[in-house]
Coordinates of C-alpha atoms in Angstrom, one line a residue:
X1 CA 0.0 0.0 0.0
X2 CA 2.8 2.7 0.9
X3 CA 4.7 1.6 -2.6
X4 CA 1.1 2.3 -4.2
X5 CA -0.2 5.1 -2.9
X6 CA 2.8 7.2 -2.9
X7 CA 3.9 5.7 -6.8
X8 CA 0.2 5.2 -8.1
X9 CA -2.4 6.7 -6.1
X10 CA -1.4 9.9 -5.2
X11 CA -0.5 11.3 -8.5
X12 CA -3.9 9.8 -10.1
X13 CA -6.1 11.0 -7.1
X14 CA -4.2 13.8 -5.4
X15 CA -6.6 14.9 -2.0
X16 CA -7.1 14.1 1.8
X17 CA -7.4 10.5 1.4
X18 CA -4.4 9.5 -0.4
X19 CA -2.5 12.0 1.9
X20 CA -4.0 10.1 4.8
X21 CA -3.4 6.3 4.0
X22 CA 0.4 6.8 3.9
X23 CA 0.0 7.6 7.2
X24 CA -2.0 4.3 7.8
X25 CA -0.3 1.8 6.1
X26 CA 3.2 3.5 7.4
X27 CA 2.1 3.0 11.3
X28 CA 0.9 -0.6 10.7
X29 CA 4.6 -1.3 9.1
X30 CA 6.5 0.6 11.0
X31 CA 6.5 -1.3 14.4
X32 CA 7.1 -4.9 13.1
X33 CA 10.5 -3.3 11.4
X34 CA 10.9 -1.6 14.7
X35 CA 10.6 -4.8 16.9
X36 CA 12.6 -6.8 14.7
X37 CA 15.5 -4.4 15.4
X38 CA 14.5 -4.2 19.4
X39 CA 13.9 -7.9 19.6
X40 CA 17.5 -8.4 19.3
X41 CA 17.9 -6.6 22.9
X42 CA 14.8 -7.9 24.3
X43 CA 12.1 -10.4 24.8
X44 CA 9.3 -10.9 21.9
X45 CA 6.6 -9.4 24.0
X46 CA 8.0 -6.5 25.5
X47 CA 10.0 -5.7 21.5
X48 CA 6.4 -5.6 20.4
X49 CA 4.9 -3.5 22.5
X50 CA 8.0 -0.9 23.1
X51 CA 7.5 -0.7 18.8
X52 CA 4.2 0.3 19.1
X53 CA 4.6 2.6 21.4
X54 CA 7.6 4.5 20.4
X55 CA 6.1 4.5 17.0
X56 CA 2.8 6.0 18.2
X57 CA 4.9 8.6 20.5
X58 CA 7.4 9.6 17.7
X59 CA 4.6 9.9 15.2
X60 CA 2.9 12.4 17.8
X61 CA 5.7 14.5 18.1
X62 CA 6.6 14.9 14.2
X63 CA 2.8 15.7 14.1
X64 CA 2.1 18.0 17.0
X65 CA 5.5 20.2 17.1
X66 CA 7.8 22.3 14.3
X67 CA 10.7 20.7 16.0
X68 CA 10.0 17.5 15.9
X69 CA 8.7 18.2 12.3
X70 CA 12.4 19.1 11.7
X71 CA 14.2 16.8 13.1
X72 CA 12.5 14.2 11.4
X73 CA 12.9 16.2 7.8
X74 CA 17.0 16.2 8.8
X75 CA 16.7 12.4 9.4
X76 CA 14.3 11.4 6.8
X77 CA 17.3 13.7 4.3
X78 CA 20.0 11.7 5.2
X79 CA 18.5 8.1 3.8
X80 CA 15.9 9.1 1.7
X81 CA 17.5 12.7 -0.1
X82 CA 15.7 15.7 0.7
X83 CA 12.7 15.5 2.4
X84 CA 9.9 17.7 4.0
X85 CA 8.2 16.6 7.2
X86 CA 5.3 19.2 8.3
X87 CA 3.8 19.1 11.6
X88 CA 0.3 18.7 10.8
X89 CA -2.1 17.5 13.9
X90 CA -5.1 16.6 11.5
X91 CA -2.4 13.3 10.4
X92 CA -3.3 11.7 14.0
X93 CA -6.2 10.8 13.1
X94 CA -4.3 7.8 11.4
X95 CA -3.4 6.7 14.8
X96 CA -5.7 4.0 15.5
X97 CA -4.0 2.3 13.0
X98 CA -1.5 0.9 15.7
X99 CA -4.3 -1.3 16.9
X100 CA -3.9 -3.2 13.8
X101 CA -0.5 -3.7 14.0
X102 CA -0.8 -5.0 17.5
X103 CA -3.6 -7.0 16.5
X104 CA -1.3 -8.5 13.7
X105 CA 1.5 -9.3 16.8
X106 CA -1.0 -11.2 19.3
X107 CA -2.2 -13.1 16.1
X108 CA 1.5 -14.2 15.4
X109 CA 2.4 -14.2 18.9
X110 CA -0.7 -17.1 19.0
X111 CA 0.3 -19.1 16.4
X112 CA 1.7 -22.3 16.0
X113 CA 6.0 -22.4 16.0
X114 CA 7.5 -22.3 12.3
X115 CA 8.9 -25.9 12.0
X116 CA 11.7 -24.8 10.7
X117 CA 14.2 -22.1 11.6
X118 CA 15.3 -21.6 8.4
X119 CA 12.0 -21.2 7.1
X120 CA 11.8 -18.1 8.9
X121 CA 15.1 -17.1 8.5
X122 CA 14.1 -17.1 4.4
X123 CA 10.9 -15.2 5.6
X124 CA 12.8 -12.3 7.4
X125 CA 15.3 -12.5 4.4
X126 CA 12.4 -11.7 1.6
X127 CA 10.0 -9.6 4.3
X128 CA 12.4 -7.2 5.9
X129 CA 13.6 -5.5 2.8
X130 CA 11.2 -4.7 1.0
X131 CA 9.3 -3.4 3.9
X132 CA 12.3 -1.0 4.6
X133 CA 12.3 -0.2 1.0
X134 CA 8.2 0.4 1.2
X135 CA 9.1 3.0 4.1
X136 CA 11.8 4.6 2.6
X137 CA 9.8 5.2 -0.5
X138 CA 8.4 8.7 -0.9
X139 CA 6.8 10.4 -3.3
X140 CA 8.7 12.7 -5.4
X141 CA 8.3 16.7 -4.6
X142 CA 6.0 18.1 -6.9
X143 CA 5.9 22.0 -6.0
X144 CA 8.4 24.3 -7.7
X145 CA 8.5 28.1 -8.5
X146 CA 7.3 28.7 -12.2
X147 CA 7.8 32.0 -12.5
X148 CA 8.9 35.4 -10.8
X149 CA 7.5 38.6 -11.3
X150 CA 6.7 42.2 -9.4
X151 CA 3.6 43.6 -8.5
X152 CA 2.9 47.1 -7.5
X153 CA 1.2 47.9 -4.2
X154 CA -0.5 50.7 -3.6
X155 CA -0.9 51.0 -0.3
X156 CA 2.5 50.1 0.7
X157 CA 3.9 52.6 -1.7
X158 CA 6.4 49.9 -3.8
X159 CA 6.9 46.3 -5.0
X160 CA 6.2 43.2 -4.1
X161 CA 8.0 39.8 -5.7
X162 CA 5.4 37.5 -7.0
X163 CA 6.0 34.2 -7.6
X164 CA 3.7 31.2 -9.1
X165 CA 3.9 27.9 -8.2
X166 CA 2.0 24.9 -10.1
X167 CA -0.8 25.3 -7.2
X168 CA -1.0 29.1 -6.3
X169 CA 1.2 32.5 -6.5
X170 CA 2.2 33.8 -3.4
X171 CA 3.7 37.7 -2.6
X172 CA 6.5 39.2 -0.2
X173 CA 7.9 42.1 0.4
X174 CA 11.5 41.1 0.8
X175 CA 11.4 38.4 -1.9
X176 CA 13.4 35.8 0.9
X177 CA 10.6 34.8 3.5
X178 CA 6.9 36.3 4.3
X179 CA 5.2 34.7 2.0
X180 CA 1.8 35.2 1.8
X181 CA -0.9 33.1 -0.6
X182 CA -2.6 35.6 -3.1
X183 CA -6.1 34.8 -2.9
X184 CA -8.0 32.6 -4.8
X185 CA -10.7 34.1 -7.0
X186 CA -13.4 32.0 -9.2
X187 CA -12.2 33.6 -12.3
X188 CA -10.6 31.7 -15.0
X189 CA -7.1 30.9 -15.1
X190 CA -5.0 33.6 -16.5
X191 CA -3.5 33.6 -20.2
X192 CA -0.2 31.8 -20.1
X193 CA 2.5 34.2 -20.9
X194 CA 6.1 34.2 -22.4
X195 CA 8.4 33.8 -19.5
X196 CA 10.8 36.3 -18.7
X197 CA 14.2 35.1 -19.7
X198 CA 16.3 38.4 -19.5
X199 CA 15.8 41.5 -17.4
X200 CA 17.7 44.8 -17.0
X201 CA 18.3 47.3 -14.1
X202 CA 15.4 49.4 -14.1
X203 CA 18.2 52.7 -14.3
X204 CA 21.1 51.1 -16.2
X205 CA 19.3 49.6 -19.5
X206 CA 22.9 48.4 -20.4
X207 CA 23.1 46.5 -17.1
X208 CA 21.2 43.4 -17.8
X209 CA 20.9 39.5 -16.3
X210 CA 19.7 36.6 -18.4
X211 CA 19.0 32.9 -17.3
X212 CA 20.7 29.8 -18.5
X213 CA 17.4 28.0 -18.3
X214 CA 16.3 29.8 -21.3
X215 CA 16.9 26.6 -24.1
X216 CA 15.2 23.4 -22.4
X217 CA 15.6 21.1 -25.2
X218 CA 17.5 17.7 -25.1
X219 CA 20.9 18.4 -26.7
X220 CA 21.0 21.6 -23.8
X221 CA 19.5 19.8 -21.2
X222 CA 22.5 16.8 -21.5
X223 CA 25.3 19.0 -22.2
X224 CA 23.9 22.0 -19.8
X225 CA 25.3 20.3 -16.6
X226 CA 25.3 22.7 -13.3
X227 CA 24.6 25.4 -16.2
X228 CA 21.3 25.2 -16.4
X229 CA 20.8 26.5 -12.8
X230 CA 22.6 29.8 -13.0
X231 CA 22.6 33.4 -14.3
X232 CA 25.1 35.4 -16.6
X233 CA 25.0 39.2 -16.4
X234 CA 26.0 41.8 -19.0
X235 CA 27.3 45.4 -18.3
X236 CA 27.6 46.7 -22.0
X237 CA 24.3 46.1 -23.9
X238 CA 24.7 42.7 -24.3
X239 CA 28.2 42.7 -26.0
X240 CA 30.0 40.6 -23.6
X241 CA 28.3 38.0 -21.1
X242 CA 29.7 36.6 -17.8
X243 CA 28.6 33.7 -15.5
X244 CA 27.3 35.9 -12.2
X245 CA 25.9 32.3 -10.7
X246 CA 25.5 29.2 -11.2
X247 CA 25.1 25.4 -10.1
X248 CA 29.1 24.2 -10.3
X249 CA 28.9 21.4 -13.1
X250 CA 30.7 19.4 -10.8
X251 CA 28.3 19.3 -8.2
X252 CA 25.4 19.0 -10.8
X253 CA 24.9 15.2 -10.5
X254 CA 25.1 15.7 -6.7
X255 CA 22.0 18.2 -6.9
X256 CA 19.9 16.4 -9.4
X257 CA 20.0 13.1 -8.0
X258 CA 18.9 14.6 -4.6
X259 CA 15.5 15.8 -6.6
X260 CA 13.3 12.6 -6.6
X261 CA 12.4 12.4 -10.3
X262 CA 11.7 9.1 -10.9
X263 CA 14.2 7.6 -13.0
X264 CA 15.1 10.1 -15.2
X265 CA 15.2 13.6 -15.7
X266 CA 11.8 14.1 -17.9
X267 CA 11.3 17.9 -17.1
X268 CA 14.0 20.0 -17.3
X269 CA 12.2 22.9 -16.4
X270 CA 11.8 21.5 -13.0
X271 CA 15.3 22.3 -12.1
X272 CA 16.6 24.9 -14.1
X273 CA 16.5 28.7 -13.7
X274 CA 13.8 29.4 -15.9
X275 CA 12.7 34.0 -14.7
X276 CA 14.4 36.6 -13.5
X277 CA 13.3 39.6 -12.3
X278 CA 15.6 42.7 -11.4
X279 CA 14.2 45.5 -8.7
X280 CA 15.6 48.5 -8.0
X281 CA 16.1 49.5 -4.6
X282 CA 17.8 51.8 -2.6
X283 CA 21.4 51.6 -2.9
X284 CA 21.1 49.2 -6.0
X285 CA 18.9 47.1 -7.1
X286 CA 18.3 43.2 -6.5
X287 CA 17.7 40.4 -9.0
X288 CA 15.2 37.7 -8.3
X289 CA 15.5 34.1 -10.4
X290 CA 12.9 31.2 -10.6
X291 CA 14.8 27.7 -10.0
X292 CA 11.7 25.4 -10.2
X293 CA 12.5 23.0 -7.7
X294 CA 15.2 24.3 -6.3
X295 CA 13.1 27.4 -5.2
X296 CA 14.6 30.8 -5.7
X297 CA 18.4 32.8 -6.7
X298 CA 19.0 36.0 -5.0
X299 CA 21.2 39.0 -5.7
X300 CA 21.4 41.2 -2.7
X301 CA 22.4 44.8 -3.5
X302 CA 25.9 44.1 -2.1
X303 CA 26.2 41.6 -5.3
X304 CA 26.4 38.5 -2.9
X305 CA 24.4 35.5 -4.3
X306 CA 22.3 32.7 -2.3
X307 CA 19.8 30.2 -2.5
X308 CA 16.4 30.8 -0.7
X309 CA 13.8 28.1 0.4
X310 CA 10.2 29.3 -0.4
X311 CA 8.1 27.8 2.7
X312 CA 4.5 28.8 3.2
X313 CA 3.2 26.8 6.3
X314 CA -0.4 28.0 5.8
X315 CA -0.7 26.5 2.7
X316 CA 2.1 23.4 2.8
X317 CA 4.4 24.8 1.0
X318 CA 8.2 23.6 1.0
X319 CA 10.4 24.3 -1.9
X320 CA 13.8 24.4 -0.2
X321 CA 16.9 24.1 -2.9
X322 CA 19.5 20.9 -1.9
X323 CA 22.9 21.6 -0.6
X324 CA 25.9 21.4 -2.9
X325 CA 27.9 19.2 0.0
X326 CA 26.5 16.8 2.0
X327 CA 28.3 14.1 3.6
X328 CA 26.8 10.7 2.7
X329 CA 23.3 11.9 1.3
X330 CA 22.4 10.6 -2.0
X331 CA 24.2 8.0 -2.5
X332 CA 22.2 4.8 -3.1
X333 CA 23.3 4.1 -6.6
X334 CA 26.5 3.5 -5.3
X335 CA 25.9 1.8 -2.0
X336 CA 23.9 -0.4 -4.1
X337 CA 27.5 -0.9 -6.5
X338 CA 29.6 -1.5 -3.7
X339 CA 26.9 -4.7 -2.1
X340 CA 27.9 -6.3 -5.0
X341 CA 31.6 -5.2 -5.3
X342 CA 31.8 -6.8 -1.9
X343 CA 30.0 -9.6 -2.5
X344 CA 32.2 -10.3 -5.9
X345 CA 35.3 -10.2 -3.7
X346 CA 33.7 -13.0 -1.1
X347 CA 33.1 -14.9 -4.4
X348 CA 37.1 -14.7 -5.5
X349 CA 38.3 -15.0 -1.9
X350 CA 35.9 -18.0 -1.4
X351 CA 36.7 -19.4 -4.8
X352 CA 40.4 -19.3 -3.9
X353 CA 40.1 -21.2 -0.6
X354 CA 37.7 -23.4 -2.0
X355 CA 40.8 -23.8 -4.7
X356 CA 43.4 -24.9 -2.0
X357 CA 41.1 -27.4 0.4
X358 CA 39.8 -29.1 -2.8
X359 CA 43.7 -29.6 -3.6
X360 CA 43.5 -31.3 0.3
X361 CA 40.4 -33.0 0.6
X362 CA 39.2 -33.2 -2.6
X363 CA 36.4 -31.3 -2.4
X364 CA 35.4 -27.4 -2.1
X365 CA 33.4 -25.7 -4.8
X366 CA 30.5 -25.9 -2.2
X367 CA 32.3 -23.2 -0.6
X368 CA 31.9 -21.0 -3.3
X369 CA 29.2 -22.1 -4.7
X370 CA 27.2 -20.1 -2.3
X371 CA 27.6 -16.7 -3.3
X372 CA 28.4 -17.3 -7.0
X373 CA 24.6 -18.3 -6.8
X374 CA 24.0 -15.0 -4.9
X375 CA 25.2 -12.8 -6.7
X376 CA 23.4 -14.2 -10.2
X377 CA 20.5 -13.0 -8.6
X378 CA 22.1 -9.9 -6.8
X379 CA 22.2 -8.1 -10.4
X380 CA 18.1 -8.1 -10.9
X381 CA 17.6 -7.3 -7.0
X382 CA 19.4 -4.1 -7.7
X383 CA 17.9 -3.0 -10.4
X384 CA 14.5 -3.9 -8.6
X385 CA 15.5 -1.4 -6.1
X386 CA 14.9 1.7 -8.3
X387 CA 11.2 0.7 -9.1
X388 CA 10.5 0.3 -5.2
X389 CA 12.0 3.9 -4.7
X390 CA 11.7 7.2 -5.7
X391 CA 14.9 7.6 -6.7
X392 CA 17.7 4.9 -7.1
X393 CA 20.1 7.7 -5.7
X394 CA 18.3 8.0 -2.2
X395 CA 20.9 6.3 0.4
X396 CA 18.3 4.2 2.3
X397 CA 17.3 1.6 -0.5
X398 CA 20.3 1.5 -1.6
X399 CA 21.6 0.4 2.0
X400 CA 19.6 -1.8 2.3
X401 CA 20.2 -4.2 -0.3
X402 CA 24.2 -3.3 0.1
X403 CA 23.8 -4.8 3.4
X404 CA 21.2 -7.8 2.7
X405 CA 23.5 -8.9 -0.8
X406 CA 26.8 -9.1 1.9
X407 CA 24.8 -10.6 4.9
X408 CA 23.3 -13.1 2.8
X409 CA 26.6 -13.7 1.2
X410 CA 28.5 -14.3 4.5
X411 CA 26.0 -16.1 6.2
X412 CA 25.2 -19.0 2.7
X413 CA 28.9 -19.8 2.3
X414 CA 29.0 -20.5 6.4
X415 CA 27.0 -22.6 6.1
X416 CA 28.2 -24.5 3.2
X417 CA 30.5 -27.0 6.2
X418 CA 33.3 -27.1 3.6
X419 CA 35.9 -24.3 5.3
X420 CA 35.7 -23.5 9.3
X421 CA 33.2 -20.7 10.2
X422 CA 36.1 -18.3 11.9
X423 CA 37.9 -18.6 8.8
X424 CA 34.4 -17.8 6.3
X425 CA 34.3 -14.3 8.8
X426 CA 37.9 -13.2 7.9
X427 CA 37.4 -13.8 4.0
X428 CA 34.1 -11.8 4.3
X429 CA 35.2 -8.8 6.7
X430 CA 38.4 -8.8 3.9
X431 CA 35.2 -8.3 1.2
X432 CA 33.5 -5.9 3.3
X433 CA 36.7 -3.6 3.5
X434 CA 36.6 -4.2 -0.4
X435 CA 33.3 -2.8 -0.9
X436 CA 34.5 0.3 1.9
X437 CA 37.4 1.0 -0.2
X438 CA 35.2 2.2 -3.3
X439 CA 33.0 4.2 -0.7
X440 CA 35.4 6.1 0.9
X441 CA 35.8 7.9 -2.4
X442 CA 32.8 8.8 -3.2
X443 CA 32.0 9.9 0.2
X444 CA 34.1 12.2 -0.3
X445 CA 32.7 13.4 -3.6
X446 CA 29.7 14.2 -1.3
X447 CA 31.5 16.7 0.7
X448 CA 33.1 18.0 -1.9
X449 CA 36.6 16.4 -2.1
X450 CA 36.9 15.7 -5.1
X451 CA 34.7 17.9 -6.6
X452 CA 33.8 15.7 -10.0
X453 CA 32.0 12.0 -9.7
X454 CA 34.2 10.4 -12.5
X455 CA 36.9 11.2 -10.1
X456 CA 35.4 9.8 -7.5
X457 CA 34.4 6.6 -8.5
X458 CA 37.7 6.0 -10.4
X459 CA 39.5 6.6 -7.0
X460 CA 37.4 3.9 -5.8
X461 CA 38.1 1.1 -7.9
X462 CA 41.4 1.4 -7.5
X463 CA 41.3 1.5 -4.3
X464 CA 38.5 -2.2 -4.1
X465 CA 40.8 -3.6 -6.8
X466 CA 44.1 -2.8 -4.5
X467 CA 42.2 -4.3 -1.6
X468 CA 41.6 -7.9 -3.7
X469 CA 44.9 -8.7 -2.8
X470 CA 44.1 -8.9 0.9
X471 CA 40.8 -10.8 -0.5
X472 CA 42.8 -13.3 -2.1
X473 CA 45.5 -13.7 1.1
X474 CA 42.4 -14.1 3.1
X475 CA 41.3 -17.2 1.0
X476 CA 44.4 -18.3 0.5
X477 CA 44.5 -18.7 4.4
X478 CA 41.4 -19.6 5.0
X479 CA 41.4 -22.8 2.5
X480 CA 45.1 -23.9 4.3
X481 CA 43.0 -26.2 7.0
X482 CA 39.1 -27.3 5.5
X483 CA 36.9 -29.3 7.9
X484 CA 38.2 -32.6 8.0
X485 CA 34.6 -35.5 7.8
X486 CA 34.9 -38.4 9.1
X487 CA 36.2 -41.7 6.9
X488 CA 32.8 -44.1 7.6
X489 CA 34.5 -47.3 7.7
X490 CA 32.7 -50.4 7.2
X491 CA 32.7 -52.9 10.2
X492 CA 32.7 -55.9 8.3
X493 CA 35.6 -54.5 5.7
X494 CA 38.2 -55.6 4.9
X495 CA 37.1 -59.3 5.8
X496 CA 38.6 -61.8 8.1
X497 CA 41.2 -63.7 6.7
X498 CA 39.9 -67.5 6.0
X499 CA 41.3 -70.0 8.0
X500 CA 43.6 -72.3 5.3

């Protein structure tokens, strides 16, 4: 239900009740994920209740309080890209839909034993993932800031900045906060006008700003990069252009895969600075640029440039543009690429032990045989995982598989009896630090060190193919002693000698 209302059913039949039965199906889901984690720590019946009640708890204080609304937008950013939690009380009515998830525990809790341990090992395996993934899922953003224009007021004796979004048009003063919602008439829609690509100081017509949003079509939108969030500025009629802002084209990948489009970008004109508008005021004058998604650009009449969020809370309204650093967000793709980096290297490192006992004891391709088979079916599960998401960059998803493809991985070949367990844990923490090696990387493309992906994830494959030689010892060592079975020897062979 959460994978199909926020994927299906919300962009068919936007209203209350589609914005209410995320908030359903998320608290029936939530505690059994939550009391799989606690019943690790403590008993069955007290791991189920303490998940229904934190849940019900933390959902009351995202709902009733700003700061718990933002605290849980910070935390929500981190694994899921950026994300707007608003403290709306109306949601609790969705409450009561913790009864059913308690209801679904004492049914369990009632039931007959599995009969089989690994039965419900393979049920945890398959369950647990794809309900993380189902609660991680989001709907993409849909609000973003079509145009920018001015609008004389009267009775304050100046301008106001006007902005539309695809919903409403909203008015400030100060063109950075105090929004307020134009009211809505019954007339008909205006005309759709020509956009405003280029603007010039109201007192210097030589002195003009144009935006690099201007040409939205494929062959711009590909090679465009950071450039088509930004601004170039003229001081002589148009003769000579300059860059005055933009989106660095190094951090461009960075900033769009933090906007949820699903799989694609199919609307350039979503994110890209598409208005400007240029005030005068005193001591200057100020420029005002429409970024879509990524809100609004500002020129302050000291010439300094910044992003501004446009946030309405009367109305809902959260455009906020992403950072250009942030350590660790948005990086599911990759996560996802170093699962099965990782669990490759267990398959070479198990291959080569399983080498040297069969050279022993004459067998060991069981040993590998394990997570050669995984990781056949690792390559479909990860490209499941952008179909389940919003976004196959969001860092939770992509988590989530990383660590079910090596946990899985580890825990198959243990079990395999052909190389001691100790020795199955060294080869696969030797994999793990594989899979780490091409992180470390790109985590620090995401704070900005290097600045350019390509970089980044060339660093890191060196770095996972320098670490296959400590793979490769590890299995070396680890097939140097294989479990030894026991030679079944017949008790009557050989036979007793006859008597002559």
């Amino acid at each position: 239900m959460l994978l199909l209302n926020d994927h299906v059913f919300k962009q068919a039949w936007p209203g209350l009740v589609t914005g209410k039965l995320s908030d359903v199906a998320g608290l029936v889901v939530a505690p059994p994920v939550l009391g799989l984690l606690l019943s690790l720590f403590l008993a069955d019946r007290i791991a189920a209740g303490t998940s229904v009640l934190l849940t019900g708890a933390g959902f009351a204080v995202v709902k009733l309080t700003p700061a718990g609304a933002d605290v849980a937008s910070a935390a929500w950013s981190v694994v899921n890209g950026p994300s707007g939690v608003l403290a709306d009380p109306a949601d609790l009515v969705a409450l009561p839909a913790l009864g059913l998830a308690w209801w679904a525990w004492r049914r369990v809790a009632a039931a007959p034993p599995l009969p089989d341990g690994l039965v419900s090992r393979v049920r945890v395996l398959v369950a647990v993932p794809f309900a993380v993934l189902a609660i991680a899922a989001t709907s993409a953003p849909g609000d973003t800031v079509e145009s920018v224009n001015s609008v004389t007021v009267a009775d304050e004796g100046g301008t106001r900045v006007l902005i539309m979004t695809d919903r409403r048009s909203y008015t400030s003063p100060s063109g950075v906060g105090d929004w307020t919602p134009v009211p809505e008439t019954p007339e008909s829609p205006p005309a759709s006008r020509q956009r405003k690509t280029e603007a010039c100081v109201p007192d210097d017509p030589a002195h003009c700003y144009r935006v690099h949003g201007d040409d939205l079509s494929d062959h711009a939108m590909s090679a465009g990069e950071g450039r088509l969030l930004g601004v170039d500025e003229t001081t002589d009629g148009g003769q000579t252009w300059r860059t005055a802002w933009e989106v660095p084209a190094g951090r461009w990948p960075f900033v769009l895969r933090q906007h949820r489009f699903p799989r694609g970008f199919e609307r350039p004109d979503e994110l890209a600075s598409v208005e400007v508008l240029v005030r005068a005021v005193p001591g200057g004058h100020e420029v005002f640029v429409a970024n879509g998604a990524e809100g609004l650009a500002v020129r302050g009449v000291d010439g300094t440039w910044r992003r501004v969020p446009v946030v309405v809370a009367e109305t809902g309204l959260e455009i906020r543009p992403v950072p250009l650093t942030a350590f660790g967000r948005g990086l599911g793709e990759e996560i996802t690429v170093a699962g099965l980096i990782a669990q490759l290297a267990l398959l070479i490192g198990m291959s080569v032990a399983a080498g040297r006992a069969r050279a022993r004891t004459g067998r060991g391709l069981a040993a590998a045989l394990p997570a050669g088979l995984l990781i056949v079916c690792a390559v479909p599960l990860a490209g499941l995982v952008p179909l389940l998401s919003s976004s196959n960059a969001t860092t939770g998803p992509g988590l989530v598989v990383a660590l079910f493809l090596v946990g899985a991985g580890i825990g198959l070949t243990m079990t395999a009896g052909v190389l001691r367990r100790s020795r199955v844990l060294v080869v696969g923490a030797a994999a793990v630090l594989t899979g780490l090696a091409f992180l470390s990387p790109v985590f620090g493309w995401t704070a900005g060190r290097p600045a350019e992906r390509d970089i980044a994830i060339g660093l890191g494959l060196v770095a996972a193919a320098a670490s296959l030689v400590l793979v490769v010892a590890a299995g070396w060592w680890a097939g140097r002693d294989p479990v030894q079975r026991p030679v079944l020897k017949d008790p009557g062979w050989p036979p007793p000698p006859s008597p002559r």
